Amino acid sequence: MDLISGSGSNDPGPSPTGGAADDSSAGRSTVHTAATPPSRYESQKRRDWNTFLQYLSNHKPPLTLARCSGAHVIEFLRYLDQFGKTKVHVTGCPYFGHPNPPAPCACQLKQAWGSLDALIGRLRAAYEENGGRPESNPFGARAVRMYLREVKESQAKARGIPYEKKRKRPAGGSAAATKVSVAVDRGGDGGGDDDGGAAEAISSRSPATSDIKFQLN
């Protein structure tokens, strides 16, 4: 009799529905799945932002974010060229305009235009997420846009990749036909700018859904 009445001790026996035995495991699983790790895009954006703030603190003279202008952003982009891995031939180089040079040359390595374009997109978003006003965003300044365009055109010529302006969609044509036409035209260039194409694809997507990680190329 005591054994039967004592079966309700501290040890919870198995339940027909399994509810009592699964309570603790359910709680543990809730704790483990509650915190969602940030996406690759968000992680890279945070690293890029911290890198830029570090650049400002090391600037001589020191520069605050409130006094940062488009000219300082361009200065930062030029500073990143020393970490670049993209060969950009100068005008006098025998391989100027050659997408795949047969031999090495003395031309400097720089950041690819696609990497810089993607970086500016992340920093522009990070600036406003950290309290900056859109109208004073230095990463969206006209000077920065012009600089990126000049880099794109110069690298396209130096690496043998013709620069293509966006074509206007014909009034009676379909969007699918336009995309196919552009893809065919790019395929006949004799060389492609992988970084530039990737950056155009990224810029056409919402920053919240992009998970492309910036790398110094």
Backbone as a ProteinNet text record, in pm:
[ID]
protein_1_A
[PRIMARY]
MDLISGSGSNDPGPSPTGGAADDSSAGRSTVHTAATPPSRYESQKRRDWNTFLQYLSNHKPPLTLARCSGAHVIEFLRYLDQFGKTKVHVTGCPYFGHPNPPAPCACQLKQAWGSLDALIGRLRAAYEENGGRPESNPFGARAVRMYLREVKESQAKARGIPYEKKRKRPAGGSAAATKVSVAVDRGGDGGGDDDGGAAEAISSRSPATSDIKFQLN
[TERTIARY]
84.1	0	86.8	190.5	279.8	352.5	388.7	460	372.4	245	155.6	134.3	107.5	85.3	212.1	327.4	453.1	504.1	431.9	477.7	469.6	401.1	395.3	505.3	626	738.8	796.2	917.4	979.3	1012.6	1025.1	1060.5	936	921.3	798.1	798.5	699.9	691.1	649.4	658.2	618	469.5	435.6	295.9	242.9	115.4	59.5	80	79.7	99.7	243.4	326.1	466.7	487.7	382.9	394.9	489.1	477.2	559	704.9	736.5	875.8	940.4	861.1	918.4	925	874.7	870.4	1008.9	1105.1	1238.2	1309.1	1296.1	1361.4	1300.9	1168.7	1104.6	1156.2	1177.8	1231.4	1371.4	1452.4	1589.8	1593.6	1507.2	1506.6	1461	1369.8	1325.3	1439.5	1521.6	1634.2	1735.3	1760.7	1861.9	1819.1	1691.4	1644.4	1595.6	1596.8	1545.3	1637	1769.3	1864.4	1902.1	1866.3	1898.4	2026.2	2127	2251.2	2229.2	2304.1	2287.2	2329.5	2274.9	2309.1	2451.5	2504.1	2638.9	2645.7	2537.9	2534	2543.3	2462.2	2462.8	2598	2657.5	2788.1	2894.6	2892	2990.6	2968.1	2842.6	2812.2	2864.4	2851.4	2902.1	3054.9	3120.8	3267.3	3312.6	3242.7	3278.2	3261.7	3154.2	3127.9	3235.8	3272.6	3376.8	3511.5	3537.8	3661.8	3665.9	3553.3	3549.1	3565.4	3500.6	3516.1	3660.4	3727.1	3867.4	3952.9	3916.8	3989.8	3976.1	3856.1	3835.4	3916.7	3923.4	3997.9	4147.9	4196.3	4338.8	4373.8	4272.8	4295.3	4376.9	4463.1	4545.2	4513.8	4453	4407.6	4285.7	4257.6	4141.9	4014.5	3929.5	3807.4	3687.1	3587.1	3464.3	3364.8	3271	3172.9	3085.5	3057	2971.9	3036.6	3169.3	3240	3283.4	3245.1	3284.7	3204.1	3271.9	3207.3	3235.4	3179.6	3204.1	3350.8	3423.6	3566.6	3642.8	3602.9	3667.7	3635	3514.1	3477.2	3563.6	3584.8	3671.1	3813.4	3858.2	3991.6	4002.8	3895.5	3892.5	3897.7	3824.9	3825.7	3963.7	4031.2	4166.9	4264.4	4240.5	4322.8	4310.5	4191.7	4169.2	4239.9	4283.5	4350.1	4476.8	4540.3	4663.2	4637.5	4511.8	4476.8	4410.8	4404.4	4335.8	4413.5	4341.4	4401.3	4364.4	4313.9	4274.9	4379.2	4434.7	4536.4	4470.2	4509.5	4457.6	4574.8	4578.3	4691.5	4687.2	4805.7	4817.4	4819.1	4808.6	4796.8	4919	5038.4	5158.8	5192.1	5114	5141.4	5106.2	5191.8	5160.1	5034.2	4988.9	4869.9	4747.5	4757.5	4643.6	4525.9	4413	4294.8	4287.9	4384.1	4386.6	4320.8	4210.9	4142.6	4222.7	4305.4	4384.8	4528.6	4611.6	4749.6	4829.1	4911.2	4987.1	5105.9	5147	5264.3	5242	5314	5298.1	5354.1	5307.4	5355.2	5370.1	5421.9	5450.5	5334.7	5220.3	5105.8	5055.3	5002.6	4961	4829.7	4811.6	4685.4	4593.6	4466.5	4369	4242.3	4155.3	4024.7	3939.4	3870.3	3778.7	3659.8	3610.3	3496.5	3377.5	3351.4	3237.2	3245.9	3367.2	3385.1	3359.9	3410.2	3390.3	3243	3175.2	3033.8	2950.5	2979.1	2907	2938.7	3064	3104.3	3030.1	3022.5	2953	2805.9	2746.2	2606.2	2585.4	2676.5	2663.6	2689.8	2790.7	2822.2	2712	2651.2	2541.4	2424.3	2395.4	2287.7	2326.6	2451.1	2496.8	2495.1	2526.1	2526.1	2388.7	2285.4	2150.7	2100.1	2143.8	2104	2165.8	2277	2343.3	2309.6	2196.9	2146.9	2175.3	2242.3	2272	2149.5	2141.4	2028.1	2053	1951.9	1971.2	2021.4	1974.7	2015	2161.1	2222.6	2363.1	2451.6	2403	2478.6	2596.8	2721.2	2836.1	2857.5	2807.4	2826.7	2732.6	2632.7	2542.8	2568.5	2681.5	2713.9	2736.8	2710.8	2727	2872.6	2964.9	3107.2	3146.4	3087.3	3117.7	3063.2	2943.6	2885.4	2969.2	3014.9	3097.6	3231.6	3288	3415.3	3398.9	3293.3	3270.2	3249.8	3183.9	3163.1	3295.9	3380.3	3511.2	3596.1	3590	3665.5	3613.9	3484	3425	3469.4	3463.7	3500.2	3649.1	3732.2	3876.7	3919.2	3860.8	3896.2	3843.5	3729.3	3676.1	3768.2	3822.1	3914.2	4047.8	4099.4	4230.8	4229.3	4116.4	4107	4038.4	4011.8	3954.6	3808.1	3735.4	3592.8	3515.3	3447.1	3377.2	3268.1	3259.9	3157.4	3024.9	2918.9	2787.2	2691.1	2628.3	2525.2	2396.5	2314.5	2187.3	2098	2045.1	1959.7	1816.1	1753.4	1614.2	1527.1	1430.5	1341.1	1250	1243.2	1153.4	1009	931.3	793	711.2	729.4	647.5	713.1	836.3	907.7	878.9	905.8	884.5	1011.9	999.5	1117.3	1203.9	1142.5	1219.8	1304.6	1249.3	1324.7	1440.8	1422.6	1530.4	1643.8	1614.1	1717.3	1797	1727.9	1796.4	1888.1	1843.7	1924.7	2051.2	2039.8	2156.2	2253.2	2200.8	2287.3	2364.1	2300.1	2367.6	2475.6	2445.8	2544.6	2666.3	2645.8	2759.1	2842.1	2777.2	2849.5	2945	2929.6	3017.1	3126.7	3149.6	3250.1	3391.4	3409.8	3543.8	3605.7	3530.7	3581.4	3477.4	3469.7	3366.1	3422.6	3360.4	3398.5	3310.3	3360.9	3280.1	3238	3332.6	3300.4	3191.1	3203.9	3104	2967.4	2960.9	2831.8	2768.8	2849.3	2796.1	2744.7	2815.8	2773.6	2642.5	2624.4	2498	2382.8	2409.4	2304.5	2272.5	2375.7	2354.6	2276.6	2314.7	2249.1	2103.3	2064.5	1925.3	1842.2	1907.5	1835.8	1821.9	1730.7	1712.7	1827.9	1885.6	1996.6	1962	1835.7	1798.4	1808.5	1802.1	1805.5	1939.4	2030.4	2160.2	2251.2	2317.8	2407.6	2547	2581.3	2711.9	2812.3	2921.3	3024.6	3129.9	3163.6	3263.3	3402.6	3478.9	3616	3702.4	3824	3916.8	3974.5	3937.8	3978.7	4091.1
-119	0	122.8	122	237.2	253.2	141.4	151.7	215.1	179.2	236.4	383.7	420	561	641.2	576.1	649.1	662.9	606.7	620	762.6	848.6	989.9	1069.3	1013	1082.3	1185.9	1234.1	1341.2	1297.7	1169.7	1120.5	1115	1205.5	1202.9	1083.8	998.2	878.6	913.5	818.6	845.2	873	970.3	1007.8	943.6	910.1	850.8	938.9	1071.5	1162.8	1208.2	1172.9	1213.7	1357.4	1425.6	1568.1	1594.4	1519.1	1548.1	1522.2	1420.5	1386.5	1480.4	1552.1	1634.9	1781.5	1819.7	1960.8	2022.7	1956.5	2014	2022.3	1918.8	1921.3	2027.3	2048	2151.9	2288.8	2307.1	2434.1	2458.7	2350.4	2367.3	2399.7	2333.2	2360.2	2501.5	2555.4	2692.6	2789.3	2762.9	2851	2850.2	2734	2722.3	2787.9	2787.9	2842	2984.7	3043.2	3178.5	3279.5	3264.1	3360.6	3319.9	3405.5	3379.6	3454.9	3388.3	3457.3	3554	3664	3759.8	3698.8	3749.8	3701.4	3743.1	3682.9	3718.3	3864.5	3913.9	4054.7	4146.1	4116.9	4201.3	4195	4076.1	4062.6	4141.5	4133.1	4205.3	4355.2	4396.9	4539.7	4595.4	4518.1	4562.2	4574.5	4476.3	4483.3	4601.8	4625.5	4739	4871.2	4881.7	5004.6	5027.6	4923	4935.8	4971.3	4916.2	4948.6	5096	5148.1	5289.6	5380.1	5344.6	5425.3	5422.6	5307.7	5298.4	5385.9	5389.9	5475.6	5622.2	5662.6	5800.4	5833.9	5741.8	5768.2	5775.8	5704.6	5708.3	5818.2	5890.2	5996.3	6109.2	6166	6279.2	6402.5	6505	6507	6417.6	6377.4	6290.1	6351.5	6266.2	6311.4	6246.9	6328.9	6276.4	6242.2	6155.7	6113.5	6230.8	6323.7	6437.6	6528.5	6530.8	6616.7	6541.2	6416.9	6334.6	6375.8	6390.5	6430.2	6327	6350.9	6261.4	6253.3	6365.4	6365.8	6270.7	6263.4	6172	6026.1	6002.2	5866.4	5822.7	5912.2	5880.8	5855.2	5932.4	5910.8	5772.7	5729.5	5596.8	5487	5505.1	5406.5	5394.8	5507.6	5503.8	5436.7	5456.2	5391	5238.8	5189.2	5045.4	4982.4	5063.6	5008.2	4930.6	4967.7	4898	4753.1	4719.8	4582.7	4509.3	4572.8	4514.5	4401.1	4319.3	4204.9	4201.3	4313.2	4320.6	4397.3	4334.5	4398.3	4498.7	4624.7	4731	4788.2	4764.4	4805.6	4955.9	5016.6	5157.6	5169.9	5294	5315.8	5266.2	5283.1	5242.1	5094.6	5017.5	4874.6	4800.2	4706.6	4630.8	4546.2	4521.2	4440	4526.1	4656.3	4745.1	4701.3	4681	4636.2	4486.8	4413.3	4268	4204.3	4131.2	4073.7	3962.8	3891.1	3780.1	3791.9	3874.2	3893.5	3763.7	3736.3	3610.9	3608.3	3723.2	3729.7	3838.4	3833.7	3936.6	4070.9	4174.9	4310.5	4385.9	4508.5	4587.1	4675.9	4663.7	4748	4714	4815.7	4799.4	4722.2	4660.2	4594.7	4695.2	4688.2	4779.2	4703.2	4775.5	4718.3	4713.6	4604.7	4594.7	4687.2	4740	4831.5	4765.4	4640.3	4572.2	4565.3	4545	4538.6	4674.3	4780.1	4914.6	4953.8	4919	4952.5	4882.7	4753.6	4680.4	4735.6	4773.7	4830.1	4959.1	5047.8	5175.3	5151.2	5051.8	5021.3	4980.8	4900.2	4857.5	4973.5	5054.9	5166.7	5273.4	5289.9	5386.4	5343.3	5213.6	5162.3	5169.2	5136.6	5137.7	5279	5377.9	5516.6	5557.7	5526.2	5563.7	5475.7	5349.8	5262.9	5306.8	5379.7	5427.8	5572.9	5618.8	5750.9	5861.7	5834	5938.5	5974.4	6100	6146	6116.4	6071.8	6038.8	6156.5	6278	6393.8	6433	6386.2	6418.1	6294.4	6189	6064.6	6085.6	6082.1	6106.2	5994.1	5873.7	5761.3	5768.8	5855.6	5875.6	6005.5	6069.9	6197.6	6181.6	6287.3	6283.6	6259.7	6314.8	6295.4	6148.6	6076.7	5933.9	5855.6	5888.5	5818.9	5843.8	5966.1	5997.7	5924	5914.1	5843.5	5695.9	5633.5	5492.7	5471.6	5564.4	5551.3	5563.4	5655.5	5670.2	5544.9	5486	5362.9	5250.5	5242.2	5136.5	5151.3	5272	5293.7	5270.9	5320.8	5306	5160.8	5087.4	4946.1	4864.6	4904.4	4833.4	4848.4	4966.7	4989.2	4920.2	4930.7	4874.2	4722.5	4660.8	4515.2	4459.6	4545.1	4498.7	4465.9	4525.1	4496.3	4623.7	4630.4	4753.6	4789.8	4916.8	4965.6	4978.9	4923.1	4927.1	5007.8	5103.8	5178.1	5096.7	5122.4	5050.7	5094.2	4995.8	5025.4	5049	5143.4	5169.8	5058.8	5018.2	4910.9	4962.2	4892.5	4936.5	4935.5	5028.2	5044.6	4919.4	4850.3	4733.5	4602.4	4605.7	4482.7	4432.5	4305.9	4247.7	4253.1	4244.2	4248.2	4126.4	4011.2	3889	3898.2	3955.1	3967.9	4062.5	4169.9	4264.5	4199.2	4117.7	4050.9	3954.2	3881.6	3787.4	3860.5	3975.1	4051.9	4102.3	4154.8	4205.1	4092.8	3975.2	3861.5	3817	3816.2	3775.3	3873.8	4003.3	4104.9	4096.4	4071.1	4061.3	3937.6	3833.6	3710.6	3725.2	3824.9	3841.5	3942.3	3984	4085.9	4032	3900.1	3844.2	3847.3	3882.2	3885.9	3948.5	3906.2	3959.3	4007	4109.1	4162.5	4097.2	3992.1	3917.3	4003.5	4088.1	4170.7	4270.9	4334.8	4433.4	4371.6	4254.6	4190	4150.8	4100.5	4061.6	4182.6	4294.4	4414.3	4467.9	4460.6	4506.1	4419.2	4287.9	4198.8	4230.3	4261.7	4293.3	4422.5	4525.8	4655.3	4649.4	4549.1	4537	4463.5	4407.5	4336.5	4423.8	4388.8	4461.3	4430.1	4533.6	4506.3	4405.8	4396.5	4304	4158.7	4133.8	3996.3	3958.2	4053.6	4022.7	3960.5	3852	3784.7	3773.3	3862.6	3857.7	3921.6	3853.3	3900.8	3977.4	4096.5	4178.4	4122.8	4111.3	4067	4164.9	4188.3	4276.7	4202.6	4248.6	4180.9	4256.8
0	0	0	83.4	86.8	-44.5	-107.9	-233.9	-340.6	-339.8	-441.5	-417.2	-290.6	-261.4	-272.8	-257.7	-267	-408.1	-503.9	-641.9	-691.1	-617.9	-656.6	-593.7	-583	-521.6	-617.3	-585.5	-664.2	-806.4	-835.1	-968.1	-1054.4	-1154.3	-1235.5	-1327.2	-1314.3	-1396.9	-1537.4	-1628.1	-1767.2	-1776.4	-1856.1	-1874.5	-2000.9	-2006.7	-2129.5	-2250.7	-2228	-2340.4	-2352.5	-2253.6	-2255.6	-2215	-2162.9	-2131.4	-2017.6	-1906.9	-1789.6	-1817.4	-1893.7	-1917.9	-2017.5	-2101.6	-2207.8	-2171.1	-2050.5	-2015.3	-2012.9	-1948.7	-1934.6	-2068.4	-2150.9	-2281.8	-2370.9	-2359.7	-2439.1	-2399.7	-2267.5	-2220.7	-2272.1	-2271.3	-2319.4	-2467.9	-2545.4	-2688.8	-2717.6	-2635.9	-2654.8	-2631.8	-2531.3	-2501.1	-2614.4	-2673.7	-2777.1	-2907.3	-2937.7	-3064.4	-3053.7	-2934.5	-2918.3	-2984.8	-2969.9	-3024.4	-3166.5	-3263	-3402.6	-3439.4	-3491.7	-3527.3	-3642.6	-3648.3	-3757.8	-3890.6	-3996.8	-4129.9	-4165.8	-4271.5	-4316.8	-4357.3	-4418.3	-4457.3	-4336.5	-4232.9	-4113.6	-4042.4	-4036	-3971.3	-4046.5	-4179	-4258.2	-4249.8	-4247.5	-4235.9	-4104.2	-3997	-3867.2	-3869.2	-3933.4	-3942	-4027.3	-4136.5	-4222.6	-4147.4	-4071.8	-3996.8	-3890.7	-3819.3	-3718.5	-3782.7	-3900.6	-3971	-4009.9	-4056.5	-4094.8	-3973	-3861.9	-3740.5	-3691.4	-3705.7	-3667.5	-3758.2	-3885.7	-3980.5	-3940.9	-3900.1	-3858	-3733.4	-3639.2	-3515	-3540	-3641.9	-3674.2	-3774	-3819.7	-3917.4	-3855.7	-3934.9	-3887.2	-3971.3	-3905.5	-3765.5	-3746.3	-3620.3	-3594.8	-3649.9	-3702.4	-3768.7	-3701.9	-3673.8	-3614.3	-3724	-3689.8	-3788.5	-3831.7	-3741.2	-3774.1	-3878.2	-3883.8	-3979	-4103.5	-4114.3	-4228.4	-4351.4	-4463.8	-4588.4	-4697.1	-4813.8	-4925.5	-4962.6	-4945.9	-4976.2	-4884.5	-4758.1	-4664.8	-4698.7	-4748.8	-4789.8	-4907.9	-5003.8	-5118.5	-5072.2	-4976.1	-4919.4	-4856.7	-4791.9	-4730.9	-4837.6	-4947.3	-5055.1	-5119	-5134.7	-5190.2	-5093.7	-4965.7	-4865	-4875.2	-4908.9	-4918.6	-5038	-5134.6	-5252.6	-5216.4	-5106.2	-5068.6	-5028.3	-5001.1	-4966.4	-5083	-5198.9	-5313.4	-5377.4	-5454.6	-5522.5	-5671	-5721.8	-5861.5	-5941	-6042.7	-6126.5	-6220.8	-6206.6	-6292.5	-6370.5	-6500.7	-6583.5	-6611	-6612.2	-6647	-6799.2	-6847.2	-6991.4	-7067.5	-7012.9	-7082.9	-7073.2	-7001.6	-6985.5	-7114.9	-7159.5	-7281.9	-7269.4	-7145.9	-7125.1	-7096.1	-7120.2	-7096.8	-7184.1	-7122	-7192.9	-7212.8	-7159.4	-7174.5	-7052.6	-7068.8	-6952.2	-6885.4	-6963.6	-6910.1	-6960.2	-6894.7	-6941.1	-6933.9	-7035.3	-7037.5	-6942.8	-6893.2	-6806.1	-6701.8	-6588.5	-6485.3	-6530.7	-6468	-6497.1	-6365.9	-6374.9	-6255.1	-6212	-6275.9	-6240.9	-6100.3	-6033	-5894.2	-5883.7	-5769.1	-5736.2	-5667.4	-5699.4	-5640.1	-5603.6	-5534.1	-5502.6	-5628.3	-5649.9	-5763	-5742	-5853.3	-5843.5	-5774.9	-5804.8	-5744.8	-5593.7	-5541.3	-5396	-5332.1	-5395.7	-5342	-5345.9	-5453.4	-5466.9	-5359.4	-5335.3	-5231.7	-5093	-5070.5	-4941.7	-4911.4	-5011	-4991.7	-4961.1	-5023.9	-4994.8	-4849.9	-4797	-4656.9	-4561.3	-4589.9	-4501.7	-4505	-4619.4	-4629.1	-4541.3	-4541.6	-4456	-4309.2	-4277.4	-4137.9	-4080.5	-4162.3	-4115.4	-4064.4	-4138.2	-4098	-3983.8	-3978.9	-3868.6	-3737	-3743.5	-3622.5	-3590.8	-3639.6	-3601.7	-3699.5	-3809.4	-3906.6	-3988.9	-4031.6	-4111.8	-4259	-4331	-4472.7	-4554.8	-4523.5	-4603.6	-4582.8	-4473.7	-4447.5	-4457.9	-4522.1	-4533.6	-4629.4	-4579.8	-4668.3	-4770.1	-4740.3	-4831.6	-4952.1	-4943.2	-5056	-5129.4	-5099.4	-5161.8	-5311.9	-5385.4	-5531.3	-5569.3	-5492.1	-5521.1	-5512.1	-5417.4	-5402	-5520.2	-5563.8	-5679.6	-5805.1	-5822.8	-5938.7	-5932.2	-5812.4	-5797.1	-5832.6	-5784.3	-5814.3	-5964.3	-6028.6	-6172.9	-6247.3	-6202.5	-6266.9	-6247.8	-6128	-6102.7	-6191.4	-6205.3	-6288.1	-6432.9	-6487	-6626.7	-6649.7	-6558.5	-6576.9	-6565.4	-6471.2	-6457.7	-6575.1	-6629.5	-6744.5	-6864.8	-6883.7	-6995.4	-6970.5	-6848.6	-6818.3	-6824.4	-6791.9	-6789.2	-6913.3	-7013	-7137	-7131.1	-7037.8	-7023.2	-7055.9	-7167.8	-7206	-7107.4	-7078.8	-6986	-7060.2	-7003.3	-7065.3	-6979.4	-7042.9	-6973.1	-6973.4	-6872.7	-6865	-6981.3	-7050.4	-7164.3	-7118.7	-7186.3	-7154.6	-7211.5	-7133.9	-7176.9	-7287.9	-7400.1	-7508.2	-7463.5	-7520.9	-7477	-7499	-7611.5	-7640.1	-7605.5	-7551.1	-7521.4	-7382.8	-7360.3	-7229.2	-7148.5	-7014.6	-6927	-6949.6	-6973.8	-6993.6	-7118.9	-7226.5	-7351.1	-7333.1	-7255.1	-7231.1	-7156.7	-7053.8	-6975.9	-7062.4	-7149.2	-7236.9	-7331.2	-7384.8	-7478.4	-7412.6	-7290.8	-7218.8	-7189.4	-7149.9	-7118.9	-7241.9	-7357.9	-7480.6	-7518.6	-7504.6	-7539.8	-7450.5	-7321.8	-7230.1	-7258.4	-7305.4	-7333.4	-7449.4	-7535.5	-7649.3	-7628.2	-7502.6	-7475.2	-7483	-7474.5	-7472.9	-7335.4	-7233.9	-7096.6	-7009	-6885.1	-6797.5	-6667.5	-6609.8	-6479.4	-6375.5	-6312	-6216.7	-6099.9	-6050.3	-5934.7	-5968.6	-6086.5	-6123.8	-6140.7	-6206.9	-6226.4	-6094.6	-6001.8	-5871.5	-5796.6	-5806.8	-5735.1	-5790.2	-5924.4	-5980.8	-5931	-5918	-5867.7	-5722.9	-5644.6	-5503.5	-5489.1	-5568	-5554.4	-5593.8	-5675.5	-5715.8	-5612.2	-5509.9	-5404.7	-5281.8	-5197.1	-5071.9	-4978.3	-4909.2	-4816.6	-4709.6	-4672.2	-4565.5	-4608.8	-4741.9	-4788.3	-4846.3	-4857.6	-4916.8	-4813	-4850.8	-4757.8	-4817.6	-4910.7	-4972.2	-4880	-4855.6	-4765.2	-4841.7	-4792.5	-4859.6	-4836.3	-4942.5	-4933.6	-5009.7	-4958.2	-5025.8	-5145	-5266.2	-5388.9	-5457.4
[MASK]
+++++++++++++++++++++++++++++++++++++++++++++++++++++++++++++++++++++++++++++++++++++++++++++++++++++++++++++++++++++++++++++++++++++++++++++++++++++++++++++++++++++++++++++++++++++++++++++++++++++++++++++++++++++++++

